[in-house]
Amino acid sequence: MELLAWAQDQVGDEPIDGIQRLPRARTSEVIGLRAGEQQLVLRWYAARGFLDLEPDAIEREVAALAALEDSPVPAPGLVAASQEDPAAVLMTRVPGRFLVDPPDLGAIGAMLELIHKIDPGSLAPWSYRGYHEGQVLRRPAWWRDVVAWERAVIQTGTARPVGPAVFLHRDLHPGNLLWSGHAVSGVVDWVNACIGPAGVDLGHLRVNLAILDGVAAADALEPGDPSWDIEMALGILDWRGGDALDRWTGPWPHVAPAEARSRLEAFVGAALARLG
């Protein structure tokens, strides 16, 4: 297979074995490999669909991993990358296990602070943009509170939050964190890394926690800025999928679509209430 032949060329004489398909990322296929004592992860853009939308995704992840190499953030180490077929990034595998219910929200908050202290210079070519920017913000058919939707749209259109540009993960949620006991042992999936206000990462994490377990779960992490809550809530919807907006099922397969929709609407409602 061309992909594995490429990976073998990158690791040298140690034969690759222990091949296993890991949980798929939203952007790519993820494969675990072993080469001698090395535990590796191979991100493969098999269908290239995401690269059509984000053609510099590989370059961005390479830049992020390089910047994180000597930092206290437990991120994968870059081994090699290929922009052409196979479009892939080969990296070291960080230890730990994924937990949908984080055992220590304080540890996540501390990790966010470490990420945001990384020198953002290597990510300067990529700045935060909301996934809902430039879209016609039509209310989904399942959204019940018309007034809340209209207020949220006005908020994002006229009073978008701002802040100093820091190093961002941009897609931080429980599925991108690894745990060893109560400690965060790994932060993975840096393909969306960019620079922007710190509220981006906190808001994105908060909206995911709210969809998983309700608004109280998000508030248990940190109250955050209600303006960023609204930004991230609007951005998590599927604006690129046309009528997928009306069929939005949420980002977590084990949360029923109706529950995900209800929790997202409640999250926006709570943010609007805090804005007054």
PDB file of C-alpha atoms in Angstrom:
ATOM      1  CA  MET A   1       0.000   0.000   0.000  1.00  0.00           C
ATOM      2  CA  GLU A   2       1.432   3.372  -1.027  1.00  0.00           C
ATOM      3  CA  LEU A   3       0.572   4.986   2.313  1.00  0.00           C
ATOM      4  CA  LEU A   4       2.406   2.399   4.400  1.00  0.00           C
ATOM      5  CA  ALA A   5       5.330   2.354   1.994  1.00  0.00           C
ATOM      6  CA  TRP A   6       5.676   6.098   2.476  1.00  0.00           C
ATOM      7  CA  ALA A   7       5.476   5.729   6.255  1.00  0.00           C
ATOM      8  CA  GLN A   8       8.091   2.984   6.170  1.00  0.00           C
ATOM      9  CA  ASP A   9      10.459   5.266   4.277  1.00  0.00           C
ATOM     10  CA  GLN A  10      10.123   7.846   7.055  1.00  0.00           C
ATOM     11  CA  VAL A  11      10.977   5.527   9.962  1.00  0.00           C
ATOM     12  CA  GLY A  12      13.994   3.791   8.439  1.00  0.00           C
ATOM     13  CA  ASP A  13      14.993   0.170   8.929  1.00  0.00           C
ATOM     14  CA  GLU A  14      12.570  -0.813  11.677  1.00  0.00           C
ATOM     15  CA  PRO A  15       9.665  -2.640  10.004  1.00  0.00           C
ATOM     16  CA  ILE A  16       6.209  -1.222  10.592  1.00  0.00           C
ATOM     17  CA  ASP A  17       3.746  -3.546  12.299  1.00  0.00           C
ATOM     18  CA  GLY A  18       1.008  -3.316  14.900  1.00  0.00           C
ATOM     19  CA  ILE A  19      -1.225  -1.481  12.440  1.00  0.00           C
ATOM     20  CA  GLN A  20      -4.600  -0.478  13.890  1.00  0.00           C
ATOM     21  CA  ARG A  21      -7.326   1.867  12.796  1.00  0.00           C
ATOM     22  CA  LEU A  22      -7.967   4.442  15.491  1.00  0.00           C
ATOM     23  CA  PRO A  23     -11.201   6.439  15.960  1.00  0.00           C
ATOM     24  CA  ARG A  24     -11.641   8.553  12.844  1.00  0.00           C
ATOM     25  CA  ALA A  25     -11.150  12.286  13.127  1.00  0.00           C
ATOM     26  CA  ARG A  26     -13.687  14.615  11.509  1.00  0.00           C
ATOM     27  CA  THR A  27     -11.081  15.549   8.925  1.00  0.00           C
ATOM     28  CA  SER A  28      -9.191  12.344   8.176  1.00  0.00           C
ATOM     29  CA  GLU A  29      -8.451   8.671   8.780  1.00  0.00           C
ATOM     30  CA  VAL A  30      -6.217   7.965  11.790  1.00  0.00           C
ATOM     31  CA  ILE A  31      -4.014   4.868  11.952  1.00  0.00           C
ATOM     32  CA  GLY A  32      -1.835   3.603  14.787  1.00  0.00           C
ATOM     33  CA  LEU A  33       1.532   2.086  13.848  1.00  0.00           C
ATOM     34  CA  ARG A  34       4.485   0.524  15.600  1.00  0.00           C
ATOM     35  CA  ALA A  35       8.052   0.596  14.257  1.00  0.00           C
ATOM     36  CA  GLY A  36      10.347  -1.152  16.696  1.00  0.00           C
ATOM     37  CA  GLU A  37      10.017   0.773  19.957  1.00  0.00           C
ATOM     38  CA  GLN A  38       8.310   3.726  18.291  1.00  0.00           C
ATOM     39  CA  GLN A  39       4.572   4.161  18.742  1.00  0.00           C
ATOM     40  CA  LEU A  40       3.263   6.316  15.895  1.00  0.00           C
ATOM     41  CA  VAL A  41       0.056   7.828  14.550  1.00  0.00           C
ATOM     42  CA  LEU A  42      -0.585   8.386  10.861  1.00  0.00           C
ATOM     43  CA  ARG A  43      -3.182  10.948   9.824  1.00  0.00           C
ATOM     44  CA  TRP A  44      -4.280  10.186   6.276  1.00  0.00           C
ATOM     45  CA  TYR A  45      -6.480  12.408   4.112  1.00  0.00           C
ATOM     46  CA  ALA A  46      -7.802   9.461   2.148  1.00  0.00           C
ATOM     47  CA  ALA A  47     -10.673  11.218   0.392  1.00  0.00           C
ATOM     48  CA  ARG A  48      -9.019  14.657   0.326  1.00  0.00           C
ATOM     49  CA  GLY A  49     -12.428  16.265   0.847  1.00  0.00           C
ATOM     50  CA  PHE A  50     -11.252  18.266   3.848  1.00  0.00           C
ATOM     51  CA  LEU A  51      -8.156  19.379   1.946  1.00  0.00           C
ATOM     52  CA  ASP A  52     -10.380  20.787  -0.786  1.00  0.00           C
ATOM     53  CA  LEU A  53     -11.945  23.031   1.870  1.00  0.00           C
ATOM     54  CA  GLU A  54      -8.718  23.647   3.827  1.00  0.00           C
ATOM     55  CA  PRO A  55      -5.835  23.187   1.349  1.00  0.00           C
ATOM     56  CA  ASP A  56      -3.192  24.282   3.857  1.00  0.00           C
ATOM     57  CA  ALA A  57      -4.347  21.934   6.639  1.00  0.00           C
ATOM     58  CA  ILE A  58      -1.201  19.804   6.537  1.00  0.00           C
ATOM     59  CA  GLU A  59       1.078  22.848   6.531  1.00  0.00           C
ATOM     60  CA  ARG A  60      -0.829  24.244   9.490  1.00  0.00           C
ATOM     61  CA  GLU A  61      -0.564  21.083  11.570  1.00  0.00           C
ATOM     62  CA  VAL A  62       3.143  20.778  10.759  1.00  0.00           C
ATOM     63  CA  ALA A  63       3.699  24.365  11.939  1.00  0.00           C
ATOM     64  CA  ALA A  64       1.737  23.752  15.141  1.00  0.00           C
ATOM     65  CA  LEU A  65       3.552  20.526  16.039  1.00  0.00           C
ATOM     66  CA  ALA A  66       6.922  22.128  15.359  1.00  0.00           C
ATOM     67  CA  ALA A  67       6.061  25.040  17.679  1.00  0.00           C
ATOM     68  CA  LEU A  68       4.915  22.655  20.408  1.00  0.00           C
ATOM     69  CA  GLU A  69       7.968  20.390  20.251  1.00  0.00           C
ATOM     70  CA  ASP A  70       9.874  21.932  23.176  1.00  0.00           C
ATOM     71  CA  SER A  71       6.839  23.227  25.048  1.00  0.00           C
ATOM     72  CA  PRO A  72       5.179  21.851  28.211  1.00  0.00           C
ATOM     73  CA  VAL A  73       2.093  20.951  26.169  1.00  0.00           C
ATOM     74  CA  PRO A  74       1.995  17.139  25.697  1.00  0.00           C
ATOM     75  CA  ALA A  75       1.437  17.114  21.945  1.00  0.00           C
ATOM     76  CA  PRO A  76       2.556  14.564  19.331  1.00  0.00           C
ATOM     77  CA  GLY A  77       6.014  14.980  17.860  1.00  0.00           C
ATOM     78  CA  LEU A  78       6.230  15.535  14.124  1.00  0.00           C
ATOM     79  CA  VAL A  79       7.981  12.723  12.214  1.00  0.00           C
ATOM     80  CA  ALA A  80       7.142  13.558   8.587  1.00  0.00           C
ATOM     81  CA  ALA A  81       4.450  15.046   6.355  1.00  0.00           C
ATOM     82  CA  SER A  82       3.428  14.712   2.727  1.00  0.00           C
ATOM     83  CA  GLN A  83       1.361  17.251   0.814  1.00  0.00           C
ATOM     84  CA  GLU A  84       0.908  14.987  -2.212  1.00  0.00           C
ATOM     85  CA  ASP A  85      -0.455  11.436  -2.451  1.00  0.00           C
ATOM     86  CA  PRO A  86      -0.424  10.105   0.127  1.00  0.00           C
ATOM     87  CA  ALA A  87      -1.568  13.310   1.814  1.00  0.00           C
ATOM     88  CA  ALA A  88      -0.579  12.487   5.366  1.00  0.00           C
ATOM     89  CA  VAL A  89       1.107  13.505   8.606  1.00  0.00           C
ATOM     90  CA  LEU A  90       3.162  10.985  10.581  1.00  0.00           C
ATOM     91  CA  MET A  91       3.672  11.766  14.274  1.00  0.00           C
ATOM     92  CA  THR A  92       4.551  10.149  17.567  1.00  0.00           C
ATOM     93  CA  ARG A  93       1.773   8.691  19.665  1.00  0.00           C
ATOM     94  CA  VAL A  94       1.168  10.314  23.039  1.00  0.00           C
ATOM     95  CA  PRO A  95       0.093   8.065  25.911  1.00  0.00           C
ATOM     96  CA  GLY A  96      -3.267   8.103  27.604  1.00  0.00           C
ATOM     97  CA  ARG A  97      -6.894   7.370  26.913  1.00  0.00           C
ATOM     98  CA  PHE A  98      -9.842   9.356  25.661  1.00  0.00           C
ATOM     99  CA  LEU A  99     -12.588  10.100  28.184  1.00  0.00           C
ATOM    100  CA  VAL A 100     -15.861  11.690  27.127  1.00  0.00           C
ATOM    101  CA  ASP A 101     -16.433  12.758  30.738  1.00  0.00           C
ATOM    102  CA  PRO A 102     -13.252  14.652  31.743  1.00  0.00           C
ATOM    103  CA  PRO A 103     -12.095  13.628  35.243  1.00  0.00           C
ATOM    104  CA  ASP A 104     -10.643  17.051  36.100  1.00  0.00           C
ATOM    105  CA  LEU A 105     -11.917  20.239  34.491  1.00  0.00           C
ATOM    106  CA  GLY A 106      -9.272  22.229  36.338  1.00  0.00           C
ATOM    107  CA  ALA A 107      -6.570  20.282  34.518  1.00  0.00           C
ATOM    108  CA  ILE A 108      -8.130  21.292  31.195  1.00  0.00           C
ATOM    109  CA  GLY A 109      -8.177  24.936  32.224  1.00  0.00           C
ATOM    110  CA  ALA A 110      -4.500  24.737  33.184  1.00  0.00           C
ATOM    111  CA  MET A 111      -3.697  23.104  29.838  1.00  0.00           C
ATOM    112  CA  LEU A 112      -5.500  25.899  28.001  1.00  0.00           C
ATOM    113  CA  GLU A 113      -3.262  28.418  29.744  1.00  0.00           C
ATOM    114  CA  LEU A 114      -0.155  26.506  28.642  1.00  0.00           C
ATOM    115  CA  ILE A 115      -1.349  26.370  25.033  1.00  0.00           C
ATOM    116  CA  HIS A 116      -2.105  30.078  24.943  1.00  0.00           C
ATOM    117  CA  LYS A 117       1.394  30.910  26.233  1.00  0.00           C
ATOM    118  CA  ILE A 118       3.089  29.292  23.208  1.00  0.00           C
ATOM    119  CA  ASP A 119       4.692  31.840  20.884  1.00  0.00           C
ATOM    120  CA  PRO A 120       2.027  32.364  18.189  1.00  0.00           C
ATOM    121  CA  GLY A 121       4.505  33.497  15.539  1.00  0.00           C
ATOM    122  CA  SER A 122       4.653  30.166  13.679  1.00  0.00           C
ATOM    123  CA  LEU A 123       0.875  30.278  13.172  1.00  0.00           C
ATOM    124  CA  ALA A 124       0.804  33.887  11.987  1.00  0.00           C
ATOM    125  CA  PRO A 125      -0.408  32.944   8.463  1.00  0.00           C
ATOM    126  CA  TRP A 126      -3.631  31.516   9.931  1.00  0.00           C
ATOM    127  CA  SER A 127      -6.076  33.621  11.923  1.00  0.00           C
ATOM    128  CA  TYR A 128      -9.331  32.609  13.583  1.00  0.00           C
ATOM    129  CA  ARG A 129     -12.458  32.808  11.519  1.00  0.00           C
ATOM    130  CA  GLY A 130     -15.878  31.589  12.548  1.00  0.00           C
ATOM    131  CA  TYR A 131     -17.216  28.697  10.495  1.00  0.00           C
ATOM    132  CA  HIS A 132     -20.459  30.644  10.237  1.00  0.00           C
ATOM    133  CA  GLU A 133     -18.774  33.744   8.785  1.00  0.00           C
ATOM    134  CA  GLY A 134     -19.983  34.679   5.320  1.00  0.00           C
ATOM    135  CA  GLN A 135     -23.014  32.392   5.618  1.00  0.00           C
ATOM    136  CA  VAL A 136     -26.680  33.312   5.472  1.00  0.00           C
ATOM    137  CA  LEU A 137     -27.577  32.679   9.093  1.00  0.00           C
ATOM    138  CA  ARG A 138     -30.933  31.052   8.529  1.00  0.00           C
ATOM    139  CA  ARG A 139     -32.630  29.612  11.592  1.00  0.00           C
ATOM    140  CA  PRO A 140     -32.658  25.786  11.494  1.00  0.00           C
ATOM    141  CA  ALA A 141     -36.077  24.173  11.288  1.00  0.00           C
ATOM    142  CA  TRP A 142     -35.573  22.514  14.683  1.00  0.00           C
ATOM    143  CA  TRP A 143     -34.629  25.736  16.520  1.00  0.00           C
ATOM    144  CA  ARG A 144     -37.667  26.693  18.611  1.00  0.00           C
ATOM    145  CA  ASP A 145     -36.901  30.134  20.066  1.00  0.00           C
ATOM    146  CA  VAL A 146     -37.103  32.529  17.114  1.00  0.00           C
ATOM    147  CA  VAL A 147     -36.274  35.600  19.207  1.00  0.00           C
ATOM    148  CA  ALA A 148     -33.153  33.975  20.677  1.00  0.00           C
ATOM    149  CA  TRP A 149     -31.920  33.007  17.210  1.00  0.00           C
ATOM    150  CA  GLU A 150     -32.434  36.521  15.874  1.00  0.00           C
ATOM    151  CA  ARG A 151     -30.638  38.033  18.893  1.00  0.00           C
ATOM    152  CA  ALA A 152     -27.708  35.641  18.454  1.00  0.00           C
ATOM    153  CA  VAL A 153     -27.418  36.558  14.760  1.00  0.00           C
ATOM    154  CA  ILE A 154     -27.454  40.270  15.594  1.00  0.00           C
ATOM    155  CA  GLN A 155     -24.819  39.682  18.288  1.00  0.00           C
ATOM    156  CA  THR A 156     -22.410  37.946  15.913  1.00  0.00           C
ATOM    157  CA  GLY A 157     -23.019  40.510  13.203  1.00  0.00           C
ATOM    158  CA  THR A 158     -22.671  43.690  15.240  1.00  0.00           C
ATOM    159  CA  ALA A 159     -20.791  42.943  18.472  1.00  0.00           C
ATOM    160  CA  ARG A 160     -18.261  40.221  17.733  1.00  0.00           C
ATOM    161  CA  PRO A 161     -15.802  39.742  20.620  1.00  0.00           C
ATOM    162  CA  VAL A 162     -12.154  40.634  20.189  1.00  0.00           C
ATOM    163  CA  GLY A 163      -8.927  40.030  22.086  1.00  0.00           C
ATOM    164  CA  PRO A 164      -5.159  39.635  21.733  1.00  0.00           C
ATOM    165  CA  ALA A 165      -4.022  36.988  19.281  1.00  0.00           C
ATOM    166  CA  VAL A 166      -2.629  33.905  21.015  1.00  0.00           C
ATOM    167  CA  PHE A 167      -1.717  30.367  19.960  1.00  0.00           C
ATOM    168  CA  LEU A 168      -4.990  28.421  19.543  1.00  0.00           C
ATOM    169  CA  HIS A 169      -5.798  24.746  19.222  1.00  0.00           C
ATOM    170  CA  ARG A 170      -9.117  25.850  17.664  1.00  0.00           C
ATOM    171  CA  ASP A 171     -10.869  22.474  18.075  1.00  0.00           C
ATOM    172  CA  LEU A 172     -10.346  21.660  21.730  1.00  0.00           C
ATOM    173  CA  HIS A 173     -12.956  19.269  23.121  1.00  0.00           C
ATOM    174  CA  PRO A 174     -12.905  16.032  25.168  1.00  0.00           C
ATOM    175  CA  GLY A 175     -12.288  13.947  22.036  1.00  0.00           C
ATOM    176  CA  ASN A 176      -8.938  15.677  21.514  1.00  0.00           C
ATOM    177  CA  LEU A 177      -7.656  15.179  25.059  1.00  0.00           C
ATOM    178  CA  LEU A 178      -5.876  12.117  26.461  1.00  0.00           C
ATOM    179  CA  TRP A 179      -5.793  11.307  30.167  1.00  0.00           C
ATOM    180  CA  SER A 180      -3.561   9.438  32.571  1.00  0.00           C
ATOM    181  CA  GLY A 181      -5.498   9.337  35.812  1.00  0.00           C
ATOM    182  CA  HIS A 182      -6.564  12.932  36.499  1.00  0.00           C
ATOM    183  CA  ALA A 183      -3.763  14.451  34.419  1.00  0.00           C
ATOM    184  CA  VAL A 184      -4.007  15.537  30.784  1.00  0.00           C
ATOM    185  CA  SER A 185      -1.363  13.352  29.126  1.00  0.00           C
ATOM    186  CA  GLY A 186      -1.932  14.447  25.530  1.00  0.00           C
ATOM    187  CA  VAL A 187      -3.528  17.105  23.364  1.00  0.00           C
ATOM    188  CA  VAL A 188      -4.034  15.898  19.800  1.00  0.00           C
ATOM    189  CA  ASP A 189      -5.532  16.908  16.436  1.00  0.00           C
ATOM    190  CA  TRP A 190      -3.813  20.240  15.732  1.00  0.00           C
ATOM    191  CA  VAL A 191      -5.032  20.504  12.149  1.00  0.00           C
ATOM    192  CA  ASN A 192      -7.155  23.591  12.916  1.00  0.00           C
ATOM    193  CA  ALA A 193      -4.505  25.460  14.917  1.00  0.00           C
ATOM    194  CA  CYS A 194      -4.340  29.205  14.308  1.00  0.00           C
ATOM    195  CA  ILE A 195      -3.987  32.504  16.148  1.00  0.00           C
ATOM    196  CA  GLY A 196      -6.839  34.425  17.704  1.00  0.00           C
ATOM    197  CA  PRO A 197      -8.414  35.441  21.026  1.00  0.00           C
ATOM    198  CA  ALA A 198      -8.167  32.913  23.864  1.00  0.00           C
ATOM    199  CA  GLY A 199     -11.973  32.974  24.114  1.00  0.00           C
ATOM    200  CA  VAL A 200     -12.124  30.864  20.943  1.00  0.00           C
ATOM    201  CA  ASP A 201     -10.691  27.767  22.642  1.00  0.00           C
ATOM    202  CA  LEU A 202     -12.620  28.260  25.864  1.00  0.00           C
ATOM    203  CA  GLY A 203     -15.889  28.898  24.033  1.00  0.00           C
ATOM    204  CA  HIS A 204     -15.440  25.885  21.753  1.00  0.00           C
ATOM    205  CA  LEU A 205     -14.714  23.656  24.718  1.00  0.00           C
ATOM    206  CA  ARG A 206     -17.688  25.071  26.604  1.00  0.00           C
ATOM    207  CA  VAL A 207     -20.159  24.458  23.792  1.00  0.00           C
ATOM    208  CA  ASN A 208     -18.985  20.851  23.455  1.00  0.00           C
ATOM    209  CA  LEU A 209     -19.341  20.266  27.188  1.00  0.00           C
ATOM    210  CA  ALA A 210     -22.819  21.791  27.063  1.00  0.00           C
ATOM    211  CA  ILE A 211     -23.866  19.463  24.235  1.00  0.00           C
ATOM    212  CA  LEU A 212     -22.426  16.485  26.112  1.00  0.00           C
ATOM    213  CA  ASP A 213     -23.915  17.200  29.531  1.00  0.00           C
ATOM    214  CA  GLY A 214     -25.798  20.501  29.580  1.00  0.00           C
ATOM    215  CA  VAL A 215     -25.043  24.148  30.378  1.00  0.00           C
ATOM    216  CA  ALA A 216     -24.054  23.366  33.977  1.00  0.00           C
ATOM    217  CA  ALA A 217     -21.206  21.165  32.720  1.00  0.00           C
ATOM    218  CA  ALA A 218     -19.841  24.065  30.665  1.00  0.00           C
ATOM    219  CA  ASP A 219     -20.132  26.463  33.603  1.00  0.00           C
ATOM    220  CA  ALA A 220     -18.291  24.000  35.855  1.00  0.00           C
ATOM    221  CA  LEU A 221     -15.231  24.468  33.633  1.00  0.00           C
ATOM    222  CA  GLU A 222     -15.266  28.273  33.642  1.00  0.00           C
ATOM    223  CA  PRO A 223     -18.043  30.810  33.011  1.00  0.00           C
ATOM    224  CA  GLY A 224     -16.371  32.221  29.919  1.00  0.00           C
ATOM    225  CA  ASP A 225     -17.559  35.147  27.829  1.00  0.00           C
ATOM    226  CA  PRO A 226     -21.184  34.882  26.633  1.00  0.00           C
ATOM    227  CA  SER A 227     -20.232  36.579  23.368  1.00  0.00           C
ATOM    228  CA  TRP A 228     -17.746  33.797  22.618  1.00  0.00           C
ATOM    229  CA  ASP A 229     -20.332  31.207  23.671  1.00  0.00           C
ATOM    230  CA  ILE A 230     -22.628  32.537  20.948  1.00  0.00           C
ATOM    231  CA  GLU A 231     -19.832  32.634  18.368  1.00  0.00           C
ATOM    232  CA  MET A 232     -18.865  29.032  19.034  1.00  0.00           C
ATOM    233  CA  ALA A 233     -22.467  27.829  19.179  1.00  0.00           C
ATOM    234  CA  LEU A 234     -23.220  29.278  15.764  1.00  0.00           C
ATOM    235  CA  GLY A 235     -19.941  27.972  14.402  1.00  0.00           C
ATOM    236  CA  ILE A 236     -20.554  24.384  15.480  1.00  0.00           C
ATOM    237  CA  LEU A 237     -23.528  24.052  13.135  1.00  0.00           C
ATOM    238  CA  ASP A 238     -23.008  22.532   9.677  1.00  0.00           C
ATOM    239  CA  TRP A 239     -23.113  25.566   7.394  1.00  0.00           C
ATOM    240  CA  ARG A 240     -21.243  23.904   4.527  1.00  0.00           C
ATOM    241  CA  GLY A 241     -23.736  21.108   4.137  1.00  0.00           C
ATOM    242  CA  GLY A 242     -26.723  22.976   2.703  1.00  0.00           C
ATOM    243  CA  ASP A 243     -29.827  21.355   4.111  1.00  0.00           C
ATOM    244  CA  ALA A 244     -27.624  19.593   6.683  1.00  0.00           C
ATOM    245  CA  LEU A 245     -28.379  22.579   8.900  1.00  0.00           C
ATOM    246  CA  ASP A 246     -31.938  21.292   9.267  1.00  0.00           C
ATOM    247  CA  ARG A 247     -30.656  17.755   9.856  1.00  0.00           C
ATOM    248  CA  TRP A 248     -27.920  18.705  12.326  1.00  0.00           C
ATOM    249  CA  THR A 249     -27.265  15.744  14.616  1.00  0.00           C
ATOM    250  CA  GLY A 250     -24.550  17.252  16.818  1.00  0.00           C
ATOM    251  CA  PRO A 251     -20.861  16.418  17.102  1.00  0.00           C
ATOM    252  CA  TRP A 252     -21.225  13.509  19.565  1.00  0.00           C
ATOM    253  CA  PRO A 253     -22.711  10.258  18.204  1.00  0.00           C
ATOM    254  CA  HIS A 254     -23.798   8.997  21.641  1.00  0.00           C
ATOM    255  CA  VAL A 255     -25.878  12.156  22.285  1.00  0.00           C
ATOM    256  CA  ALA A 256     -29.257  11.855  20.561  1.00  0.00           C
ATOM    257  CA  PRO A 257     -29.841  14.580  17.923  1.00  0.00           C
ATOM    258  CA  ALA A 258     -32.891  15.961  19.728  1.00  0.00           C
ATOM    259  CA  GLU A 259     -30.888  16.244  22.955  1.00  0.00           C
ATOM    260  CA  ALA A 260     -27.916  17.875  21.201  1.00  0.00           C
ATOM    261  CA  ARG A 261     -30.222  20.452  19.606  1.00  0.00           C
ATOM    262  CA  SER A 262     -32.027  21.206  22.838  1.00  0.00           C
ATOM    263  CA  ARG A 263     -28.755  21.616  24.756  1.00  0.00           C
ATOM    264  CA  LEU A 264     -27.261  23.875  22.096  1.00  0.00           C
ATOM    265  CA  GLU A 265     -30.323  26.112  22.133  1.00  0.00           C
ATOM    266  CA  ALA A 266     -30.227  26.225  25.929  1.00  0.00           C
ATOM    267  CA  PHE A 267     -26.520  27.159  25.782  1.00  0.00           C
ATOM    268  CA  VAL A 268     -27.275  30.106  23.499  1.00  0.00           C
ATOM    269  CA  GLY A 269     -30.225  31.112  25.639  1.00  0.00           C
ATOM    270  CA  ALA A 270     -28.034  31.166  28.744  1.00  0.00           C
ATOM    271  CA  ALA A 271     -25.428  33.288  26.946  1.00  0.00           C
ATOM    272  CA  LEU A 272     -28.048  35.797  25.829  1.00  0.00           C
ATOM    273  CA  ALA A 273     -29.433  35.999  29.378  1.00  0.00           C
ATOM    274  CA  ARG A 274     -25.970  36.852  30.684  1.00  0.00           C
ATOM    275  CA  LEU A 275     -25.616  39.571  28.040  1.00  0.00           C
ATOM    276  CA  GLY A 276     -28.872  41.081  29.297  1.00  0.00           C
TER     277      GLY A 276
END
